[in-house]
Coordinates of C-alpha atoms (C1' of nucleotides) in Angstrom, one line a residue:
Chain N
M1 CA 55.6 54.0 48.7
P2 CA 52.3 53.2 47.8
A3 CA 50.7 55.6 45.0
V4 CA 47.3 55.9 46.8
L5 CA 46.3 58.2 48.9
V6 CA 42.7 59.1 49.9
E7 CA 40.3 56.9 48.6
R8 CA 36.6 56.9 49.1
A9 CA 35.1 55.0 52.0
Q10 CA 33.2 51.6 51.0
N11 CA 31.2 52.2 53.9
P12 CA 28.9 55.6 54.9
A13 CA 29.3 54.5 58.6
H14 CA 33.4 54.8 58.2
G15 CA 32.5 58.8 56.4
D16 CA 33.1 59.7 52.7
Y17 CA 37.2 59.7 52.8
S18 CA 39.1 57.1 53.7
V19 CA 42.7 56.5 53.5
S20 CA 44.3 52.9 54.1
L21 CA 48.4 53.8 53.5
P22 CA 48.7 53.0 57.0
L23 CA 47.9 49.4 56.3
K24 CA 50.3 49.5 53.3
L25 CA 53.4 51.1 55.2
A26 CA 52.9 49.0 58.0
K27 CA 55.5 46.4 56.5
T28 CA 58.5 49.0 55.5
L29 CA 58.0 50.8 58.4
H30 CA 58.1 47.8 61.1
R31 CA 55.7 49.6 62.7
A32 CA 52.0 49.4 64.3
P33 CA 49.5 50.9 61.7
M34 CA 47.8 52.7 64.4
A35 CA 50.8 54.3 65.2
I36 CA 50.7 55.3 61.6
A37 CA 48.0 56.4 60.9
T38 CA 47.9 58.3 64.5
E39 CA 51.2 60.4 63.1
L40 CA 50.5 60.8 59.4
S41 CA 46.4 61.9 60.5
T42 CA 48.1 65.1 62.7
A43 CA 50.0 66.0 59.9
M44 CA 47.6 65.8 57.2
A45 CA 46.2 69.5 58.8
L46 CA 42.8 69.1 57.1
P47 CA 40.6 72.3 58.1
P48 CA 37.5 72.0 60.9
S49 CA 35.8 73.4 58.7
L50 CA 36.1 71.2 55.8
G51 CA 35.8 67.7 58.0
R52 CA 37.6 65.2 60.6
I53 CA 39.4 62.9 60.8
A54 CA 38.5 59.5 62.8
L55 CA 41.5 56.7 63.1
A56 CA 40.0 53.0 63.1
P57 CA 41.5 49.8 63.6
P58 CA 43.8 48.4 61.8
G59 CA 45.5 51.4 60.5
F60 CA 42.3 53.7 58.7
I61 CA 41.8 57.2 58.8
N62 CA 38.8 58.4 58.3
I63 CA 37.7 61.5 56.8
T64 CA 34.0 62.8 57.6
L65 CA 32.2 65.8 55.7
E66 CA 31.0 68.4 58.0
P67 CA 27.2 69.1 57.1
A68 CA 28.2 72.8 56.8
W69 CA 30.6 72.4 54.1
L70 CA 28.0 70.1 52.7
Q71 CA 25.2 72.3 52.6
A72 CA 28.3 75.2 50.8
Q73 CA 28.6 73.3 48.1
L74 CA 25.4 73.6 46.8
A75 CA 25.3 77.4 45.4
L76 CA 28.6 76.4 43.3
I77 CA 27.2 73.2 42.3
A78 CA 23.2 74.9 41.2
G79 CA 25.9 77.9 39.8
A80 CA 28.0 75.9 37.4
G81 CA 25.0 74.7 35.0
E82 CA 26.6 72.3 32.7
Q83 CA 30.2 72.2 33.6
W84 CA 29.0 71.0 36.8
G85 CA 31.0 67.6 36.9
R86 CA 33.7 68.9 34.2
N87 CA 37.2 68.4 34.7
D88 CA 40.4 68.9 32.7
L89 CA 42.0 65.2 32.6
G90 CA 42.5 65.4 28.7
G91 CA 44.4 68.7 28.9
S92 CA 43.1 69.3 24.9
Q93 CA 44.5 66.2 24.0
R94 CA 43.6 65.3 20.8
V95 CA 41.9 62.3 20.9
Q96 CA 39.9 60.2 17.9
V97 CA 37.1 58.0 18.9
E98 CA 35.8 55.5 16.2
F99 CA 33.0 53.5 16.0
V100 CA 30.1 51.7 14.3
S101 CA 31.9 51.5 11.0
A102 CA 29.9 48.2 10.0
N103 CA 30.2 47.1 6.1
P104 CA 28.1 49.5 3.9
T105 CA 26.2 46.2 2.8
G106 CA 23.4 46.5 4.6
P107 CA 21.1 47.9 7.2
L108 CA 22.2 48.4 11.3
L109 CA 21.7 45.5 13.1
F110 CA 21.1 46.3 16.6
S111 CA 24.2 44.6 17.7
H112 CA 25.7 47.1 15.5
A113 CA 24.1 49.7 18.4
R114 CA 25.6 48.3 21.5
G115 CA 29.1 49.7 20.1
A116 CA 27.3 53.0 18.8
V117 CA 25.5 54.1 22.1
V118 CA 29.5 52.6 23.9
G119 CA 31.2 54.9 21.4
D120 CA 28.8 57.8 21.2
V121 CA 28.9 58.2 25.4
A122 CA 33.1 57.6 25.9
A123 CA 33.1 60.6 22.9
R124 CA 30.8 62.3 25.1
I125 CA 32.5 61.9 28.7
L126 CA 36.0 62.5 26.7
E127 CA 34.6 65.9 26.1
A128 CA 33.2 66.2 29.2
S129 CA 37.3 65.7 30.2
G130 CA 39.0 68.2 28.9
F131 CA 39.9 65.6 25.7
D132 CA 39.4 67.5 21.9
V133 CA 37.4 65.1 20.9
Q134 CA 36.9 63.6 16.7
R135 CA 34.4 61.4 16.4
E136 CA 35.1 59.1 13.4
Y137 CA 33.2 57.0 11.2
Y138 CA 35.1 53.8 9.0
L139 CA 34.1 53.0 6.1
N140 CA 35.2 50.0 4.1
D141 CA 34.3 51.0 0.4
K142 CA 36.8 48.7 -1.2
G143 CA 37.4 45.3 -1.4
R144 CA 35.8 41.5 -2.0
Q145 CA 32.3 42.5 -0.3
I146 CA 31.5 45.9 -2.0
R147 CA 32.2 43.5 -5.1
L148 CA 30.8 41.5 -3.9
F149 CA 27.2 43.8 -2.9
G150 CA 27.3 44.6 -6.1
E151 CA 27.3 41.7 -8.1
S152 CA 23.9 41.3 -6.0
I153 CA 22.1 44.1 -6.6
Q154 CA 23.3 43.3 -10.5
A155 CA 21.8 39.8 -9.9
R156 CA 18.5 41.0 -8.1
M157 CA 17.9 43.6 -11.8
L158 CA 18.7 41.5 -14.1
N159 CA 17.2 38.0 -12.3
L160 CA 20.1 36.2 -12.1
P161 CA 20.9 33.9 -9.3
I162 CA 22.2 35.5 -6.4
P163 CA 26.0 34.9 -6.0
E164 CA 28.0 32.6 -4.0
D165 CA 28.2 34.5 -0.1
G166 CA 26.0 37.0 -1.8
Y167 CA 24.1 39.6 -0.5
S168 CA 20.1 38.5 0.0
G169 CA 18.1 40.8 1.9
E170 CA 15.2 42.4 1.2
Y171 CA 16.6 45.9 0.8
V172 CA 19.0 44.6 -1.5
G173 CA 15.9 44.3 -3.6
E174 CA 14.6 47.7 -3.9
I175 CA 18.4 49.4 -4.2
A176 CA 18.1 47.4 -7.3
A177 CA 14.3 48.9 -8.3
R178 CA 16.0 51.9 -7.7
A179 CA 18.7 52.0 -10.3
A180 CA 16.4 50.5 -12.4
A181 CA 13.5 53.3 -12.3
E182 CA 16.4 55.8 -12.1
G183 CA 18.5 54.1 -15.1
I184 CA 21.1 53.4 -14.0
S185 CA 23.6 50.4 -16.1
P186 CA 24.0 47.8 -14.6
E187 CA 27.6 47.5 -13.6
P188 CA 28.8 45.8 -10.2
S189 CA 31.0 48.8 -9.6
T190 CA 28.1 51.4 -10.5
L191 CA 25.8 48.9 -8.2
S192 CA 27.9 48.6 -5.2
E193 CA 28.0 52.9 -4.9
L194 CA 25.0 53.0 -5.2
G195 CA 24.0 50.4 -2.7
I196 CA 26.6 51.6 -0.5
E197 CA 24.7 55.4 -0.6
W198 CA 21.6 53.7 -0.2
V199 CA 23.4 52.1 3.4
Q200 CA 25.1 55.0 4.7
R201 CA 21.7 56.7 4.5
S202 CA 19.9 54.5 5.9
V203 CA 23.2 53.8 8.7
R204 CA 22.7 57.7 9.7
E205 CA 19.0 57.8 10.3
D206 CA 19.2 54.8 12.3
L207 CA 22.2 57.2 14.1
A208 CA 20.4 60.3 14.0
R209 CA 17.8 59.1 16.2
L210 CA 19.8 57.4 18.9
R211 CA 21.3 60.9 18.8
I212 CA 23.8 59.2 17.4
S213 CA 26.5 61.9 14.5
H214 CA 29.7 61.8 13.2
D215 CA 32.2 64.5 12.9
H216 CA 34.4 62.4 10.2
L217 CA 33.5 60.0 7.8
F218 CA 37.1 58.4 6.7
L219 CA 37.3 56.0 3.4
E220 CA 39.0 53.4 3.7
S221 CA 40.3 53.6 -0.7
S222 CA 42.1 56.9 0.5
L223 CA 44.3 54.4 2.2
Y224 CA 45.5 53.9 -1.3
A225 CA 46.3 57.0 -3.3
G226 CA 50.2 56.6 -2.3
W227 CA 50.1 56.1 2.0
D228 CA 49.8 52.3 1.5
Q229 CA 53.5 52.7 -0.6
E230 CA 54.8 55.1 1.4
T231 CA 54.1 52.2 4.4
M232 CA 54.8 49.7 2.2
R233 CA 58.4 50.8 1.7
K234 CA 58.8 51.9 5.4
L235 CA 58.3 48.4 6.4
R236 CA 60.3 46.6 4.1
D237 CA 63.5 49.1 5.2
L238 CA 62.4 47.9 8.8
G239 CA 63.1 44.5 7.2
R240 CA 59.8 43.1 8.2
I241 CA 57.8 42.9 4.7
E242 CA 58.4 39.0 3.0
E243 CA 56.6 38.1 0.1
K244 CA 56.2 34.1 -0.7
D245 CA 53.5 32.5 -2.5
G246 CA 52.2 35.5 -4.3
A247 CA 51.6 37.2 -1.7
V248 CA 53.1 39.7 0.5
W249 CA 53.6 39.1 4.4
F250 CA 54.9 41.0 7.4
K251 CA 57.0 39.3 9.9
T252 CA 55.6 39.1 13.0
S253 CA 58.0 38.3 15.9
G254 CA 56.0 35.5 16.9
E255 CA 55.3 32.2 15.1
K256 CA 53.3 33.0 12.1
D257 CA 53.3 36.0 9.8
E258 CA 50.3 37.9 8.8
V259 CA 49.5 38.5 4.8
L260 CA 49.5 42.1 3.9
I261 CA 48.0 41.7 0.2
K262 CA 46.8 38.0 -0.8
R263 CA 47.8 36.0 -4.4
D264 CA 45.2 37.9 -5.8
G265 CA 45.8 41.5 -5.4
Y266 CA 43.7 42.5 -2.7
P267 CA 44.9 43.5 1.0
T268 CA 43.7 42.1 4.0
Y269 CA 42.1 43.7 6.8
F270 CA 45.4 43.8 8.5
W271 CA 46.7 45.9 5.6
S272 CA 44.5 48.4 6.1
D273 CA 43.9 48.0 9.8
I274 CA 47.6 49.2 9.5
L275 CA 47.3 51.9 6.7
Y276 CA 44.3 53.7 8.9
H277 CA 45.7 53.2 12.4
R278 CA 49.2 54.3 11.0
D279 CA 46.8 57.7 9.5
K280 CA 45.7 58.6 12.8
F281 CA 49.1 58.5 14.2
E282 CA 50.8 59.6 12.3
K283 CA 49.7 61.7 9.5
R284 CA 46.5 63.2 11.7
G285 CA 48.5 63.6 14.7
F286 CA 46.0 62.7 17.0
N287 CA 47.3 61.9 21.2
R288 CA 45.0 58.5 21.4
V289 CA 42.8 56.5 19.8
V290 CA 39.7 54.9 21.1
D291 CA 38.3 51.8 18.9
V292 CA 35.1 50.1 19.6
W293 CA 35.3 46.3 18.2
G294 CA 33.0 44.2 18.3
A295 CA 34.5 40.9 20.9
D296 CA 34.3 39.4 17.1
H297 CA 37.4 41.2 15.9
Q298 CA 39.6 40.3 19.0
G299 CA 41.9 38.3 17.8
Q300 CA 43.9 42.0 16.2
V301 CA 44.2 43.8 18.8
G302 CA 47.5 42.2 19.7
R303 CA 48.8 41.7 16.3
V304 CA 47.3 45.5 15.3
K305 CA 49.4 46.9 18.1
E306 CA 52.3 45.1 17.3
A307 CA 52.6 46.9 14.3
L308 CA 52.6 50.4 15.7
A309 CA 55.5 49.6 17.7
V310 CA 57.1 48.3 14.4
L311 CA 56.5 51.8 12.8
G312 CA 57.4 53.6 16.3
I313 CA 53.7 54.0 17.6
E314 CA 53.5 53.0 20.8
P315 CA 51.0 50.5 21.3
F316 CA 49.4 52.6 24.6
R317 CA 47.9 55.2 22.0
L318 CA 45.2 53.6 21.1
T319 CA 42.7 51.5 23.9
V320 CA 39.9 49.6 22.2
L321 CA 36.8 48.5 23.4
L322 CA 35.8 45.7 22.7
V323 CA 32.1 45.2 22.6
Q324 CA 30.7 41.5 24.1
L325 CA 27.6 40.2 21.5
V326 CA 23.7 41.7 22.2
S327 CA 20.9 38.7 22.6
V328 CA 17.4 39.9 22.5
K329 CA 14.4 38.3 24.9
R330 CA 11.3 38.8 24.2
G331 CA 8.8 36.9 26.0
E332 CA 10.5 33.7 26.6
E333 CA 12.6 33.2 23.2
T334 CA 16.2 34.4 23.2
V335 CA 17.3 35.5 20.0
R336 CA 21.1 36.0 20.0
M337 CA 22.5 38.5 17.8
S338 CA 25.4 36.9 15.0
R339 CA 26.5 38.5 11.9
R340 CA 28.4 35.5 10.9
A341 CA 25.0 33.5 10.8
G342 CA 23.1 36.4 9.7
V343 CA 20.6 36.7 12.1
G344 CA 19.6 38.8 14.1
V345 CA 17.2 42.0 15.2
S346 CA 17.5 45.3 13.0
L347 CA 18.3 48.7 15.2
K348 CA 15.3 50.1 12.9
E349 CA 12.7 47.5 14.6
M350 CA 14.3 47.8 18.2
L351 CA 13.7 51.8 18.1
D352 CA 10.4 51.9 17.0
D353 CA 9.9 48.9 19.7
V354 CA 11.8 50.8 22.8
G355 CA 12.4 53.7 21.9
P356 CA 16.2 55.1 22.2
D357 CA 16.4 56.7 25.2
A358 CA 15.7 52.5 26.4
V359 CA 18.3 51.2 24.2
R360 CA 20.8 53.3 25.5
Y361 CA 20.2 53.6 28.9
F362 CA 19.5 49.6 28.9
F363 CA 23.3 49.4 27.0
L364 CA 24.9 51.2 29.5
L365 CA 23.6 49.4 32.6
R366 CA 26.4 46.6 31.5
S367 CA 29.9 46.8 30.8
A368 CA 31.1 46.6 27.6
D369 CA 33.3 43.6 27.9
A370 CA 30.4 41.6 29.6
Q371 CA 27.6 39.9 26.9
M372 CA 24.4 40.7 27.7
E373 CA 20.3 40.0 27.3
F374 CA 18.1 42.5 25.7
D375 CA 14.9 42.1 27.8
V376 CA 12.7 44.1 25.2
D377 CA 9.6 43.7 27.4
L378 CA 10.9 45.7 30.3
A379 CA 12.6 47.9 28.0
R380 CA 8.6 48.8 26.4
R381 CA 7.2 49.0 29.3
Q382 CA 5.9 52.2 30.1
S383 CA 5.8 51.5 33.5
S384 CA 7.8 51.4 37.1
E385 CA 9.6 48.8 36.2
N386 CA 11.9 50.1 33.3
P387 CA 15.0 51.6 34.7
V388 CA 15.1 54.5 32.4
Y389 CA 11.4 55.9 33.7
Y390 CA 12.9 55.8 37.6
A391 CA 16.2 58.3 36.4
Q392 CA 13.8 60.2 34.5
Y393 CA 10.6 60.5 36.9
A394 CA 13.8 61.8 39.5
H395 CA 14.0 64.3 37.3
A396 CA 10.6 65.5 35.8
R397 CA 9.7 65.5 39.6
L398 CA 12.4 68.4 41.0
A399 CA 11.7 69.8 38.1
N400 CA 8.1 69.9 38.8
V401 CA 8.6 71.0 42.2
L402 CA 11.0 74.2 41.0
T403 CA 8.4 75.6 39.4
F404 CA 6.0 75.1 42.0
G405 CA 8.6 76.6 44.9
A406 CA 9.5 79.5 41.8
G407 CA 7.9 82.2 44.0
T408 CA 9.6 81.8 46.9
R409 CA 11.9 84.2 48.2
A410 CA 13.6 84.3 51.6
E411 CA 17.3 83.3 52.5
P412 CA 17.9 79.5 52.4
A413 CA 18.7 77.9 55.7
L414 CA 21.1 76.0 54.3
A415 CA 22.1 74.7 57.8
R416 CA 18.7 72.8 58.7
L417 CA 19.4 70.7 55.5
D418 CA 20.4 68.8 58.0
S419 CA 18.3 65.1 57.5
E420 CA 19.9 62.1 56.9
W421 CA 18.3 62.1 53.7
E422 CA 19.3 65.8 52.1
L423 CA 22.8 64.8 53.9
E424 CA 22.8 61.3 52.0
L425 CA 21.6 63.7 48.4
M426 CA 24.5 65.9 49.1
R427 CA 26.6 63.4 49.4
V428 CA 25.9 61.3 46.3
M429 CA 25.3 64.2 43.7
L430 CA 29.3 65.7 45.2
R431 CA 30.9 62.3 43.6
W432 CA 29.3 63.3 40.5
P433 CA 32.6 64.9 39.2
D434 CA 35.4 62.0 40.6
V435 CA 32.3 59.4 38.4
V436 CA 33.5 61.8 35.2
R437 CA 36.7 61.7 35.8
E438 CA 37.1 57.9 36.4
A439 CA 34.7 57.2 33.6
A440 CA 36.9 59.0 31.4
E441 CA 40.6 57.3 32.7
A442 CA 38.4 54.2 32.5
I443 CA 36.8 54.5 29.2
E444 CA 34.0 52.9 30.9
P445 CA 30.7 54.2 29.8
H446 CA 29.0 51.9 32.3
R447 CA 29.8 53.6 35.4
L448 CA 27.5 56.4 34.1
A449 CA 24.1 54.8 34.7
F450 CA 25.2 53.4 37.5
F451 CA 25.8 56.9 39.3
T452 CA 22.7 57.7 37.6
D453 CA 20.4 54.9 38.9
E454 CA 21.9 55.7 42.9
L455 CA 21.6 59.2 42.9
A456 CA 18.1 59.0 41.4
A457 CA 17.3 56.4 44.5
A458 CA 18.6 59.1 46.7
I459 CA 16.4 62.0 44.9
H460 CA 13.6 60.3 45.4
R461 CA 13.8 58.9 48.7
F462 CA 14.5 62.8 49.3
Y463 CA 11.3 64.0 47.5
K464 CA 9.4 61.7 50.3
N465 CA 11.0 62.2 53.2
C466 CA 11.9 65.8 52.7
R467 CA 8.4 68.5 51.8
V468 CA 10.3 71.0 49.5
V469 CA 7.8 73.6 48.9
T470 CA 6.0 74.6 52.4
D471 CA 5.2 77.7 54.7
D472 CA 8.2 77.9 56.0
A473 CA 10.2 80.1 53.3
P474 CA 13.6 80.2 55.5
L475 CA 13.6 76.3 54.7
T476 CA 11.3 76.2 51.4
A477 CA 14.7 78.4 49.8
A478 CA 16.8 75.5 51.4
R479 CA 15.4 72.8 49.7
L480 CA 14.6 74.4 46.6
L481 CA 18.4 74.9 45.9
L482 CA 19.0 71.5 47.2
S483 CA 16.5 70.5 44.3
S484 CA 17.5 72.4 41.9
A485 CA 21.5 71.2 42.3
A486 CA 20.3 67.7 42.7
R487 CA 18.2 68.0 39.3
L488 CA 21.4 69.6 37.9
T489 CA 23.7 66.8 38.1
I490 CA 20.6 64.1 37.3
A491 CA 20.7 66.5 34.0
N492 CA 24.1 66.3 33.6
A493 CA 24.4 62.0 34.3
L494 CA 21.7 61.8 31.8
G495 CA 23.0 64.4 29.8
L496 CA 26.8 62.1 28.7
M497 CA 24.5 59.4 28.9
G498 CA 22.8 61.5 26.2
V499 CA 19.9 60.1 27.4
S500 CA 16.7 62.9 27.6
A501 CA 15.5 64.8 31.1
P502 CA 11.8 65.6 30.8
D503 CA 10.8 67.8 33.1
R504 CA 7.1 66.4 33.2
M505 CA 6.2 62.8 32.6
Chain W
rG1 C1' 46.2 23.2 21.3
rC2 C1' 46.5 28.3 21.8
rC3 C1' 44.4 33.6 22.6
rC4 C1' 40.7 37.0 25.0
rC5 C1' 35.8 38.0 27.7
rC6 C1' 32.3 35.8 31.2
rU7 C1' 30.8 32.8 35.8
rU8 C1' 28.0 36.9 42.1
rA9 C1' 20.5 36.0 45.2
rG10 C1' 15.1 32.6 41.5
rC11 C1' 16.4 36.3 36.4
rU12 C1' 19.8 40.6 34.3
rC13 C1' 23.8 42.1 35.6
rA14 C1' 27.1 45.9 39.3
rG15 C1' 31.5 45.1 43.0
rU16 C1' 38.6 43.6 40.9
rG17 C1' 42.7 44.3 47.5
rG18 C1' 40.5 46.0 53.0
rA19 C1' 37.6 47.2 58.0
rU20 C1' 29.4 44.8 58.6
rC21 C1' 30.5 44.5 51.1
rA22 C1' 28.0 39.7 49.8
rG23 C1' 25.3 44.3 46.8
rA24 C1' 21.4 46.7 42.7
rG25 C1' 16.8 45.9 39.2
rC26 C1' 13.1 42.7 37.6
rG27 C1' 9.7 38.7 39.6
rG28 C1' 7.6 37.3 44.6
rG29 C1' 5.8 39.1 49.7
rU30 C1' 3.8 43.1 53.1
rG31 C1' 2.2 47.8 54.1
rC32 C1' 2.3 53.2 53.0
rC33 C1' -1.4 58.4 48.6
rU34 C1' -7.1 64.8 52.0
rU35 C1' -0.2 68.3 51.3
rC36 C1' 5.1 70.0 45.7
rU37 C1' 4.2 63.5 40.1
rA38 C1' 3.3 56.0 44.0
rA39 C1' 6.3 56.3 36.8
rG40 C1' 7.3 56.6 43.8
rC41 C1' 8.6 55.0 49.8
rA42 C1' 9.6 51.6 53.5
rC43 C1' 10.4 46.2 55.0
rU44 C1' 10.8 41.1 52.7
rA45 C1' 16.1 36.8 49.3
rG46 C1' 19.5 33.9 53.5
rG47 C1' 23.8 33.1 47.4
rU48 C1' 30.1 27.9 49.9
rC49 C1' 31.0 35.7 45.0
rG50 C1' 31.8 28.3 39.4
rC51 C1' 35.8 24.6 42.2
rA52 C1' 40.6 23.9 44.3
rG53 C1' 45.6 25.4 45.2
rG54 C1' 48.4 29.6 46.1
rU55 C1' 50.5 35.1 47.8
rU56 C1' 48.9 38.3 52.2
rC57 C1' 47.4 40.5 58.5
rG58 C1' 43.2 40.9 55.3
rA59 C1' 40.5 37.7 48.5
rA60 C1' 34.1 38.3 45.5
rU61 C1' 38.7 41.2 44.4
rC62 C1' 45.6 38.8 42.8
rC63 C1' 48.5 34.2 41.0
rU64 C1' 48.7 29.0 39.4
rG65 C1' 45.1 25.0 37.6
rC66 C1' 40.8 23.0 36.8
rA67 C1' 35.3 23.2 34.9
rG68 C1' 31.6 25.3 32.4
rG69 C1' 29.2 29.2 28.7
rG70 C1' 30.7 32.9 24.9
rG71 C1' 34.2 34.9 21.2
rG72 C1' 39.2 34.4 17.9
rC73 C1' 43.2 31.4 16.1
rA74 C1' 42.4 32.0 7.4
rC75 C1' 45.8 35.1 0.7
rC76 C1' 37.2 35.1 5.8
rA77 C1' 35.3 40.4 6.9

RNA sequence: GCCCCCUUAGCUCAGUGGAUCAGAGCGGGUGCCUUCUAAGCACUAGGUCGCAGGUUCGAAUCCUGCAGGGGGCACCA
């Protein structure tokens, strides 16, 4: 028995909803699809006030919503306020979204911002869908990179050569200068602490400008206060641990095993990942966890999930969003961001250049799993070509007209909202709750941006073709109600994306 | 060699089983401001949806193979 019963009609000419079940049942029932459609449609007993049913070959049942029903929704939408579009998919399940989590050895690059925006909006979507969400930042505050970071600062303080694979950015000099000014002794461990503090402040500032903040900071070092030994014992009991060549290995079910603790005594990132994720599920009891990682970490997904399975945690509870690379296009020049190569544009620079709204909206106009090119010249333009302004302008126009018509006192003549533009606008905005729910189910933030763009188009067409404030008070009142519902819808959509919805532009 | 993502209009990208679905934005072309913001609207693009097979009543959408781009496959992070 096919599961999907009612879906959105793909073509507006076919109505609002479409049922293709007859086509799916035809084979198993050995009956003509149209005959099944006829039978099903009579059994559906759709209230006539809601919509009407039509059959279409080769076996579709189409449902078209009645204008009166659409019109009656406006007051409900306008009255729902911030609740409009929210759903209860999550049923208060606890879900953690972990994102950004870059090594604390340097300021954020623009490429980090993509994951930051995707993670933040994923969190917002899940919140709007009834999940109890925690935003977590994971801080790698131990390990080789941290030691190198401290040594690099020390080298700058003492005018020594920077160690091999060390950090050479300008900010390292700034940190060294500050340490010197405060009379801090040039010990690498002290200096790395100071450096992390400095970097974290910079990261928080950049993220704040992007309207992102986390609920919880998790220190990697906290995993090594007993939890590591406890987990190691458990894996040992499960027969998954082997000591070989001076290192500690995790025995996988596949060809090659994985090192957990290196010969030099340092843990691998894999080991930290295991401890960290076990902590999330077992110690802190999250029902689900969403991690936002760069695409270059793709290879770790499988082995982390395998380790979770070994520890008795169903792997499906962990969703890893792999965010693909970003390149930055300025004029004719394209810069590919690469962490390895150490080239890249800083987030701060881009925020200064194009502002948070454009950064957020542009990232959301691409699905996370597609590599993207960020067109700086387009994002920077304070004019019509810029998609951000298109959506914000739709909101500003409605806000303006609502102010302009605020004195209207009349019973809205809802039935007169019957032009193609008015009905189209109602149909688009009524999709909003489905968009939120589907974005939550798929964890695909970009769906919000594509919906917003469609909604903005419907708003602009309505505005162009239907004068709102006129001498005709009942019609004016009706159109103001429509404007109010539409303004609320696009405000909520922009709000879920963390993009501002200005009243004036 | 193996694994993951991508390959759709000049450019950047949506759409991942359904019926005029071959789309949007940008760029290019042409119209539209005496009335609530023209940061807008209306027309205008002929792209074998990388290629070849397969499954299906039906494939951009699923399967297989191949090609191209990117990312992984370390006792690196």
